[in-house]
Short mmCIF file of C-alpha atoms in Angstrom, two decimals:
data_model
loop_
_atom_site.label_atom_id
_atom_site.label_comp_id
_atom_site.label_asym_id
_atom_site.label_seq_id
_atom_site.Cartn_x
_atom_site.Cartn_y
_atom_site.Cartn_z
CA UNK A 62 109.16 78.53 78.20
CA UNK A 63 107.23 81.51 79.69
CA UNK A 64 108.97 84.92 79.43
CA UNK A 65 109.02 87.95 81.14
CA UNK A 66 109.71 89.88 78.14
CA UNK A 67 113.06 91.01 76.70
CA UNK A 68 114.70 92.52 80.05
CA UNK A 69 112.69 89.84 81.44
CA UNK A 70 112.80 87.35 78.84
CA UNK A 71 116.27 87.60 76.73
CA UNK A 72 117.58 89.54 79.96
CA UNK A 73 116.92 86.63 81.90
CA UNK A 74 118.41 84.25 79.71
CA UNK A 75 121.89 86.26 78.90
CA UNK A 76 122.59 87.47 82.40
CA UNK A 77 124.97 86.82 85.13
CA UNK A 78 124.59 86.65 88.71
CA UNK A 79 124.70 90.49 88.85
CA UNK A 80 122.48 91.08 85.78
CA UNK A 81 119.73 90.73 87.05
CA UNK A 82 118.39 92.37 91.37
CA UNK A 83 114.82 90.84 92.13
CA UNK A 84 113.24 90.46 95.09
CA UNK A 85 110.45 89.37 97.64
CA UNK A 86 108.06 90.78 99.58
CA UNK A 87 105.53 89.87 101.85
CA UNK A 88 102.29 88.88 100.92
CA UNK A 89 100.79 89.26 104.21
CA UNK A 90 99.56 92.80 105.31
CA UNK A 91 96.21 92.69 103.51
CA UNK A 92 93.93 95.43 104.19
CA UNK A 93 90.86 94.70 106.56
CA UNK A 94 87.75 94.99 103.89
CA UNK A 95 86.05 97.74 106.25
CA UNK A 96 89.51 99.35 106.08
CA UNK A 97 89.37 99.14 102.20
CA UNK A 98 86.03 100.51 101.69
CA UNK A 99 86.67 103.66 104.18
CA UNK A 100 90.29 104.50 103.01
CA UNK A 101 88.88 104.32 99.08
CA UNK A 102 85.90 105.88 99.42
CA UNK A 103 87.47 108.78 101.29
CA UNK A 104 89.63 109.42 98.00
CA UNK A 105 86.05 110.05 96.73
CA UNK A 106 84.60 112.60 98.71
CA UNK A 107 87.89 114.59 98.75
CA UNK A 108 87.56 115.86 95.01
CA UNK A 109 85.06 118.08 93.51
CA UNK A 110 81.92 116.36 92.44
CA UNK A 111 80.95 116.12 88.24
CA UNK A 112 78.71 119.60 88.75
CA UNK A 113 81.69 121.58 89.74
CA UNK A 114 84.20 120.63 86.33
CA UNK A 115 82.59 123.26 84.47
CA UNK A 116 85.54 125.53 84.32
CA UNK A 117 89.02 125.30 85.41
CA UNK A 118 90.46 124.46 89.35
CA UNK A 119 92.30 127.03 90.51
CA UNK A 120 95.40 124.39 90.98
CA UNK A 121 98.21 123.97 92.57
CA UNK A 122 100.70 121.40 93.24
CA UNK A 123 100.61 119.99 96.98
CA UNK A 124 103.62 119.38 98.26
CA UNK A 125 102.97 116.89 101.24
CA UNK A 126 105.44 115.67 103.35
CA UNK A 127 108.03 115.84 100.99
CA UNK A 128 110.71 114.87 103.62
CA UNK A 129 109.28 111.31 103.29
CA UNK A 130 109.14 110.43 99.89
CA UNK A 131 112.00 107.55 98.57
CA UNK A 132 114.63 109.04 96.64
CA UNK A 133 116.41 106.90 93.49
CA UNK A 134 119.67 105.27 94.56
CA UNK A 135 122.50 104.09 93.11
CA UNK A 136 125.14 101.49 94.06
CA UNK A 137 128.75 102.13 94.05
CA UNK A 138 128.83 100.61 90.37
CA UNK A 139 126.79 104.17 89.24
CA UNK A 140 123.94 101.44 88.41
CA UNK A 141 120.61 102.17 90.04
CA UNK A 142 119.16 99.95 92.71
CA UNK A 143 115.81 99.42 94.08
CA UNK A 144 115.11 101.24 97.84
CA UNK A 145 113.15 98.90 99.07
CA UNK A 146 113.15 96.67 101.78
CA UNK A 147 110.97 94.62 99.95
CA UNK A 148 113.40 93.97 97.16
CA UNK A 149 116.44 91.20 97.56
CA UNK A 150 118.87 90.28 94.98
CA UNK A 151 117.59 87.68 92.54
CA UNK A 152 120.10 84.48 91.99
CA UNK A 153 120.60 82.96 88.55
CA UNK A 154 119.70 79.65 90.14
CA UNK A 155 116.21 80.93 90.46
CA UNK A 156 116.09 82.06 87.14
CA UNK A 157 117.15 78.52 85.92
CA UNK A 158 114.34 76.99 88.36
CA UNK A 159 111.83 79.06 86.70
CA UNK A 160 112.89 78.57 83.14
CA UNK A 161 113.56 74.96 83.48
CA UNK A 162 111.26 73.32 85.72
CA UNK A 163 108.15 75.49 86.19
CA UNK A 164 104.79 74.22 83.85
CA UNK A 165 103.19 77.36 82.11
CA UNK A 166 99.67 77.38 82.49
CA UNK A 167 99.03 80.36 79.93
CA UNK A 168 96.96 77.75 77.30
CA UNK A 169 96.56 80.48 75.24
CA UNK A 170 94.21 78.76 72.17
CA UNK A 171 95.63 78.68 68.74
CA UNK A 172 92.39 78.92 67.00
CA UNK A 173 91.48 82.78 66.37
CA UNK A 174 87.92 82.03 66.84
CA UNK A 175 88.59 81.28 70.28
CA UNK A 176 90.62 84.15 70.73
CA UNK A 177 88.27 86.37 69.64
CA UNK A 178 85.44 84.58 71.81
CA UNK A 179 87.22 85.22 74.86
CA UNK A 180 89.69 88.23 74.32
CA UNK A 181 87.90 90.38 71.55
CA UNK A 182 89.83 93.13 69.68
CA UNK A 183 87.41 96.27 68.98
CA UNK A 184 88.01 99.23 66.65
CA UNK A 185 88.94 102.26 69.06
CA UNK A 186 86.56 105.24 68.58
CA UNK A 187 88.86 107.58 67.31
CA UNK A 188 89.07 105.28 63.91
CA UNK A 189 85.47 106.32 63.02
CA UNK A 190 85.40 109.37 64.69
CA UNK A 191 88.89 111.16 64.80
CA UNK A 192 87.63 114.92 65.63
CA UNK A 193 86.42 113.21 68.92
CA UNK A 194 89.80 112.92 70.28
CA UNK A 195 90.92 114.90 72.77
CA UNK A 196 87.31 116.64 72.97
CA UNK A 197 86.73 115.58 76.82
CA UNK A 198 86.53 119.43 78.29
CA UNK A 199 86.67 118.27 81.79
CA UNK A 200 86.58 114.42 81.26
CA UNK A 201 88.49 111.95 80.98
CA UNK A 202 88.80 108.98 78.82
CA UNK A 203 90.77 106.32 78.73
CA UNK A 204 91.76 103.58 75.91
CA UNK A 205 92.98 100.15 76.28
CA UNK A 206 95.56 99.11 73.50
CA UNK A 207 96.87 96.34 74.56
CA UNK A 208 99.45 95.30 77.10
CA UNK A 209 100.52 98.54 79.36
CA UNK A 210 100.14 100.45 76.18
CA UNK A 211 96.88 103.14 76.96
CA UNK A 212 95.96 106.42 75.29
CA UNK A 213 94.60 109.01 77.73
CA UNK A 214 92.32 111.99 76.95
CA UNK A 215 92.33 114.92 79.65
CA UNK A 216 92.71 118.31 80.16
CA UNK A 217 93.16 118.87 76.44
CA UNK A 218 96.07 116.48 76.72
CA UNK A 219 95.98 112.91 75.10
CA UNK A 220 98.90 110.90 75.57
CA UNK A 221 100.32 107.24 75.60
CA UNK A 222 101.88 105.14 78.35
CA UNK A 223 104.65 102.31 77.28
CA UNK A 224 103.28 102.16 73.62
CA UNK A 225 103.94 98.96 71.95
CA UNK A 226 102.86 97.76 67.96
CA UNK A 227 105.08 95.63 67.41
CA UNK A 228 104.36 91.61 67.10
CA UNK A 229 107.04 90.92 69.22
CA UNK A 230 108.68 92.06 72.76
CA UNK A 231 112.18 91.06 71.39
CA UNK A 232 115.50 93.01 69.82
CA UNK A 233 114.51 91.13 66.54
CA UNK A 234 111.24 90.46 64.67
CA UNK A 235 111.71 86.75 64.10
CA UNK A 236 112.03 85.59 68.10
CA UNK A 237 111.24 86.55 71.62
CA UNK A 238 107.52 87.04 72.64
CA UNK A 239 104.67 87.02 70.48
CA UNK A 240 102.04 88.88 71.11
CA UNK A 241 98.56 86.64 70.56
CA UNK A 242 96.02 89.53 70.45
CA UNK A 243 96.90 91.96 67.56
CA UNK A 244 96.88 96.04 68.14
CA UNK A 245 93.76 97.69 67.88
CA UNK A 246 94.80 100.24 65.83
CA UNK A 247 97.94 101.12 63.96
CA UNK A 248 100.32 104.47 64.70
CA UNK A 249 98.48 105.67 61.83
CA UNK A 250 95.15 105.57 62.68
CA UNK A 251 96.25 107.29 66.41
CA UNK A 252 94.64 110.74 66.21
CA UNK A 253 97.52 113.56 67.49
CA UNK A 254 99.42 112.59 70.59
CA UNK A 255 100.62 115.06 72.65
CA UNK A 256 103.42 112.99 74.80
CA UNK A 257 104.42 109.65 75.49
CA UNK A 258 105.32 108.43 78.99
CA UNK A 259 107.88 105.33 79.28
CA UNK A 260 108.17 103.60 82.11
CA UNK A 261 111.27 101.28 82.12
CA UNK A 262 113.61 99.87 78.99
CA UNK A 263 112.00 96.26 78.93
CA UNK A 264 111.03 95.15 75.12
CA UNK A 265 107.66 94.64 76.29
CA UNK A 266 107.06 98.30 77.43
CA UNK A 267 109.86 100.33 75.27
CA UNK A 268 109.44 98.88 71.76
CA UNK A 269 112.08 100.49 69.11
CA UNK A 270 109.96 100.13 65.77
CA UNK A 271 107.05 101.80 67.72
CA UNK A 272 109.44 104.63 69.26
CA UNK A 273 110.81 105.18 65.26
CA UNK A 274 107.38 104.78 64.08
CA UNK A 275 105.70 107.50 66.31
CA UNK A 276 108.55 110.59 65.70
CA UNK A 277 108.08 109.78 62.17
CA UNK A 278 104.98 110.75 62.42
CA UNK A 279 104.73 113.62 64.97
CA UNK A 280 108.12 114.40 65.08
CA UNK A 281 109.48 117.08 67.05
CA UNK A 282 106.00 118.13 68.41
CA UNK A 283 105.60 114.83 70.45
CA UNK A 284 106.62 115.16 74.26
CA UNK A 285 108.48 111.74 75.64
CA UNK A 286 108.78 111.74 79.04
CA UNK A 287 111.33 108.70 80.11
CA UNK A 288 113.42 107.81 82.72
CA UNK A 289 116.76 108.87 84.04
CA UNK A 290 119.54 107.50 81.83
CA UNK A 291 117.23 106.98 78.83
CA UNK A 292 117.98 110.09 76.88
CA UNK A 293 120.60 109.05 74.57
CA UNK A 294 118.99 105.74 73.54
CA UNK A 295 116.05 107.74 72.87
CA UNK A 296 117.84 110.42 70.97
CA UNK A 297 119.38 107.49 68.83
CA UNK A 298 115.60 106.85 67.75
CA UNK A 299 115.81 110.52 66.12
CA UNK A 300 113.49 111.70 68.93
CA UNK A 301 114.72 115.40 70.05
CA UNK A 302 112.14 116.88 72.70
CA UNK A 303 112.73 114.25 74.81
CA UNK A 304 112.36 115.05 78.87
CA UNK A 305 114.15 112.71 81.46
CA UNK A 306 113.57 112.70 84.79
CA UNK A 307 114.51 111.31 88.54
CA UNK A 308 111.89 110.01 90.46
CA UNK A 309 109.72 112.83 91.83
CA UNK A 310 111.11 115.11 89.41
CA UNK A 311 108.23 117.23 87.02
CA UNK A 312 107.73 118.53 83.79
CA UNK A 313 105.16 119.72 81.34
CA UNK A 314 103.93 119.69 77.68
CA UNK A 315 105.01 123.01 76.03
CA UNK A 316 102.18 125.40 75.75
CA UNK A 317 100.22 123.12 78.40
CA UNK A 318 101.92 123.88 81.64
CA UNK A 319 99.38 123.60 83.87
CA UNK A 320 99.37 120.38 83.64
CA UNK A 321 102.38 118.47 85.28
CA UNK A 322 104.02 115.13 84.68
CA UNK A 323 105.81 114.03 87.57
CA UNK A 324 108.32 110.64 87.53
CA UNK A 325 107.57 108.15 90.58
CA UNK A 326 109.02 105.46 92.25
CA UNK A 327 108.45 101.49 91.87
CA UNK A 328 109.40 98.79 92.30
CA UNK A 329 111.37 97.22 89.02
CA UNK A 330 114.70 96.37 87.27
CA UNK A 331 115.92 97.41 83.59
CA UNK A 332 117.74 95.47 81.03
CA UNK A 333 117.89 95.35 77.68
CA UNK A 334 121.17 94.02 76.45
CA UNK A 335 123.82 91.72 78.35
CA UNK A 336 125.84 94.81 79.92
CA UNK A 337 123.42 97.48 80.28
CA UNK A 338 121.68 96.22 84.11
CA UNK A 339 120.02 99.00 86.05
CA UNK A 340 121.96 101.71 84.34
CA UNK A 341 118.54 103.04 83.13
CA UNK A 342 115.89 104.27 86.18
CA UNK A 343 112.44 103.01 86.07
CA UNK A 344 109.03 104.42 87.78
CA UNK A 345 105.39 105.35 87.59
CA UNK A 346 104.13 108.41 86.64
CA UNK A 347 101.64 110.63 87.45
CA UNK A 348 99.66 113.12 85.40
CA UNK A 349 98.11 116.30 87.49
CA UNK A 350 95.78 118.83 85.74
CA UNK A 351 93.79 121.12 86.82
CA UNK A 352 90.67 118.90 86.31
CA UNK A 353 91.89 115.82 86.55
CA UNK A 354 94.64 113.81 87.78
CA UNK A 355 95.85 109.95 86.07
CA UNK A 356 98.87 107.50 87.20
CA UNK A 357 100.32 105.37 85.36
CA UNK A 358 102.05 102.05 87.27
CA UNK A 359 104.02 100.99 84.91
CA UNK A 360 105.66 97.11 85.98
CA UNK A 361 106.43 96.96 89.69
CA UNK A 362 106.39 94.67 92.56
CA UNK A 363 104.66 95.72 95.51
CA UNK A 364 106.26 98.65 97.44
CA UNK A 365 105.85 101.38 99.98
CA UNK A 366 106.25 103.79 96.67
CA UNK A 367 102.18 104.28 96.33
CA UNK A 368 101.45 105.16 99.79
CA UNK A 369 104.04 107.50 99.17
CA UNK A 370 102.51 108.45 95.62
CA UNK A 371 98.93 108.33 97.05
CA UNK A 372 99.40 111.01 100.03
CA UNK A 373 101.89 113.25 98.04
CA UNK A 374 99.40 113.70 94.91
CA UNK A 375 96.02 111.38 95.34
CA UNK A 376 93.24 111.34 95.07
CA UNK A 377 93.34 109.90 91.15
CA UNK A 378 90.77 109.91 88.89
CA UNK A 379 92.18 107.12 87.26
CA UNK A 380 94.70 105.17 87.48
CA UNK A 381 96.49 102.32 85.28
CA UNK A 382 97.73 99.49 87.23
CA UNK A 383 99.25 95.98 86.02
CA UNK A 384 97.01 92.46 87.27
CA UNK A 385 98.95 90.23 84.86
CA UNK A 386 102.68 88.57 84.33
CA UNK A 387 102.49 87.07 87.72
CA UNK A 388 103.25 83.46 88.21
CA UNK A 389 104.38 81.70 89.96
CA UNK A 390 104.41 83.76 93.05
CA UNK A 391 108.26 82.77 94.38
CA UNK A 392 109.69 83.92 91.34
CA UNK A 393 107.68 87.21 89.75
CA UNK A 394 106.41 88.66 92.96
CA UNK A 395 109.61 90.78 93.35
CA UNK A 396 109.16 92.41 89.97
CA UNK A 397 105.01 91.85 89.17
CA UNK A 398 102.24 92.24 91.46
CA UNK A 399 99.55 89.86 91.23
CA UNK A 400 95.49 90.86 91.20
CA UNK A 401 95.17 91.32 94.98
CA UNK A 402 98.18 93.54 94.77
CA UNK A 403 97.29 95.52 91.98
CA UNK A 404 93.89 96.30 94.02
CA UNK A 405 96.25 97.48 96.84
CA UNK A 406 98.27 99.76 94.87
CA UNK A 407 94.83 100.79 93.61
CA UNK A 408 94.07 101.50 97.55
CA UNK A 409 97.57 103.09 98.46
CA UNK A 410 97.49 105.88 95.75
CA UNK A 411 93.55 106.59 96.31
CA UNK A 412 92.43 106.49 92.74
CA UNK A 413 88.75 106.62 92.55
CA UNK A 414 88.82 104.39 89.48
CA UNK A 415 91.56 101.80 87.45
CA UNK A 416 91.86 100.59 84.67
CA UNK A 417 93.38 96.97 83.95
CA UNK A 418 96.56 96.58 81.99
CA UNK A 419 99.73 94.12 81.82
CA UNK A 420 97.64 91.22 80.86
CA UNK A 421 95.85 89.51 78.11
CA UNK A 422 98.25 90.59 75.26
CA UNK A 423 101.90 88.65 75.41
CA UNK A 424 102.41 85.56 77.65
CA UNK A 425 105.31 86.40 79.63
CA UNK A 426 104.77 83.87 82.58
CA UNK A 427 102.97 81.28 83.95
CA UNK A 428 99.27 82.04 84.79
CA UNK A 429 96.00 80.94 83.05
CA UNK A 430 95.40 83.56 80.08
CA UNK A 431 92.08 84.17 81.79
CA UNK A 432 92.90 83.99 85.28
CA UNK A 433 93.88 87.85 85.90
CA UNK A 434 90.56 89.56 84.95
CA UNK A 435 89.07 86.64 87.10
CA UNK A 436 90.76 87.07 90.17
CA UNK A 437 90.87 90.77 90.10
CA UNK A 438 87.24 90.44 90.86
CA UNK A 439 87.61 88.29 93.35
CA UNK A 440 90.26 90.58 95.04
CA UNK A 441 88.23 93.28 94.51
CA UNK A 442 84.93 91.34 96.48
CA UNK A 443 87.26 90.44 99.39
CA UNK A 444 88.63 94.27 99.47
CA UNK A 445 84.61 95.59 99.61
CA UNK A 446 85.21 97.57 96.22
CA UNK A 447 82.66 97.31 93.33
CA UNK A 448 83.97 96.19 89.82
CA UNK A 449 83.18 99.19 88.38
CA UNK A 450 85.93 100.63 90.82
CA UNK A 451 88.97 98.70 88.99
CA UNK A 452 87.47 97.98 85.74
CA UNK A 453 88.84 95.90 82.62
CA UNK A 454 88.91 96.87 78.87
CA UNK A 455 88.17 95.63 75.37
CA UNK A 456 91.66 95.71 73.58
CA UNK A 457 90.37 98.99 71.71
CA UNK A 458 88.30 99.51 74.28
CA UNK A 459 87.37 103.40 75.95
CA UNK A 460 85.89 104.31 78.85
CA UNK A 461 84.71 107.70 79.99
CA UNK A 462 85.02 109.25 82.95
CA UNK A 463 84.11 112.55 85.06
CA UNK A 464 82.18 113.15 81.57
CA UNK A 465 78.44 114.74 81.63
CA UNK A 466 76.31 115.25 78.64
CA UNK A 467 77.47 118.66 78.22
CA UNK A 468 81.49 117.71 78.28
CA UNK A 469 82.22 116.97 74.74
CA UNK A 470 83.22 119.52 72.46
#
């Protein structure tokens, strides 16, 4: 059976009618291409070009229309529920259909060879060359490491979204999903993180060992920025500067507060053990520094979240977006968006460039292995946009950004 990891794999199978809200949306709506290519390109002219990084913005937070941003809710249980209109409660029936009588399609190989034909694992930079880290000046640069698991260099930050080393998305290390392309690189070889942004409590994006494994090593000085009602689980981990926030609230890294982390909306559930449904918030996040600005999607269904995320604080330099996890359609569309999707999110929020994640790493549904790198492209020719513009990684794999031959250290 395919899985949708451990709040969407054990969840799945242990809940009750309640444990569980998903939900669908249309899949109509699509952006004209000529209305593509003028909303995306605007995003580009509205920044200042590579010439003009040389020293810091004078920056400030733009508060835009703040009336009409989507605040969290709760239901009368105290358990958080999802605002949108594009969300509808999720039966157990359908959760049966899918885990019963849908076919997966993943055919992941079990030969390594093949694996490493198609999906090759490459030694991150950093391994070789560890006083590179973090030297970007006014860059940016971004590292794939699997999954929704990134490490981003800017603004003398570098930080990681939903990191995960483990083998497994499970409770336990002898069940749940396997992952079938190993970690780059080990917590060990990380250079020095700064903070670590989680999105939502799911095993496949909140892993315990690598939570444990990461305040051993920078203890108190690592930043984790999570969700409302994540605190005390994350304080059971021994973590102690731990930040939670409600969507749109904002916070910074001490002794870097000109840089902000700010909590966003999506569009998601959370669940990790048979009683605990919704009582943890989950979101996006967004990054916004004086030379650059990142977001981070997290897992989401398609919502009216990133237009709101998009005029509030776009444009983005960069932004992380999911394109895998999303078959079939009548079932995961509530809580994964699918290629074309992801390449409207990428639209809605105006990030000048994204980065692929969410794919290629566990098989938590039903999709071809292959299939969301190759329809991303295809999404992104019927949308007028350039690959280049929503790009995919090397598990290990960097990319640099808003970098000149004088912007390293």
């Amino acid at each position: 059976m395919a899985a949708t990891g451990l709040g969407e794999s054990y969840s799945l199978q242990t809940m009750n009618k309640e444990d569980v809200n998903e939900q669908a949306m249309s899949t109509g709506n699509h952006y004209p291409k000529e209305t593509a290519k003028k909303h995306h390109h605007s995003s580009r002219s509205s920044q200042s070009s590579d010439s003009s990084r040389s020293s810091r913005k004078s920056f400030r937070l733009d508060y835009r229309l703040e009336e009409d941003v989507t605040r969290s809710k709760r239901g009368k249980d105290g358990r958080f529920v999802n605002p949108w209109p594009t969300w509808k409660p999720l039966v157990m029936q359908n959760v049966l259909k899918w885990a019963l009588m849908e076919k997966n399609n993943s055919n992941i190989p079990g030969s390594k060879e093949d694996l490493d034909k198609a999906l090759p694992v490459v030694e991150p930079y950093f391994i070789e060359n560890p006083s590179l880290a973090g030297k970007t000046k006014a860059g940016l640069r971004v590292t794939w490491l699997g999954h929704a698991s990134v490490m981003v260099e800017m603004d003398d930050l570098v930080f990681l979204t939903d990191p995960v080393f483990s083998q497994r998305a499970s409770p336990v290390s002898f069940m749940g999903p396997k992952r079938f392309r190993e970690p780059p690189c080990t917590i060990d070889q990380l250079p020095k993180i700064d903070a670590v942004m989680i999105s939502h409590t799911h095993y496949d994006h909140l892993d315990y060992r690598s939570v444990v494994s990461l305040n051993a090593r920078f203890g108190s000085e690592l930043r984790w920025f999570v969700p409302l009602g994540l605190l005390g689980w994350m304080q059971s981990c021994g973590c102690e500067n731990v930040i939670e926030l409600d969507w749109w609230d904002e916070n910074c890294v001490p002794g870097h507060d000109e840089v902000t982390f700010v909590f966003t909306p999506s569009q998601h559930w959370c669940k990790r053990t048979a009683m605990d449904d919704n009582k943890v918030l989950w979101g996006s996040w967004c990054v916004l520094g004086p030379w650059n600005r990142f977001f981070f999607a997290g897992d989401t269904g398609y919502c009216g979240a990133f237009e709101q995320i998009g005029k509030r604080f776009g444009p983005f330099d960069l932004a992380a977006i999911p394109i895998g996890a999303y078959e079939p359609r009548w079932f995961m569309k509530y809580q994964h968006v699918n290629p074309e999707e992801a390449v409207r999110i990428h639209i809605d929020v105006q990030s000048k460039s994204s980065v692929a994640i969410h794919w290629g790493t566990f098989a938590l549904a039903n999709e071809y292995y292959l299939d969301p790198p190759f329809k991303l492209s295809e999404a992104l020719e019927r949308y007028g946009l350039k690959t280049e513009d929503f790009f995919v990684l090397k598990h290990g794999e960097s990319r640099d950004l808003n970098i000149n031959n004088e912007a390293f250290e």
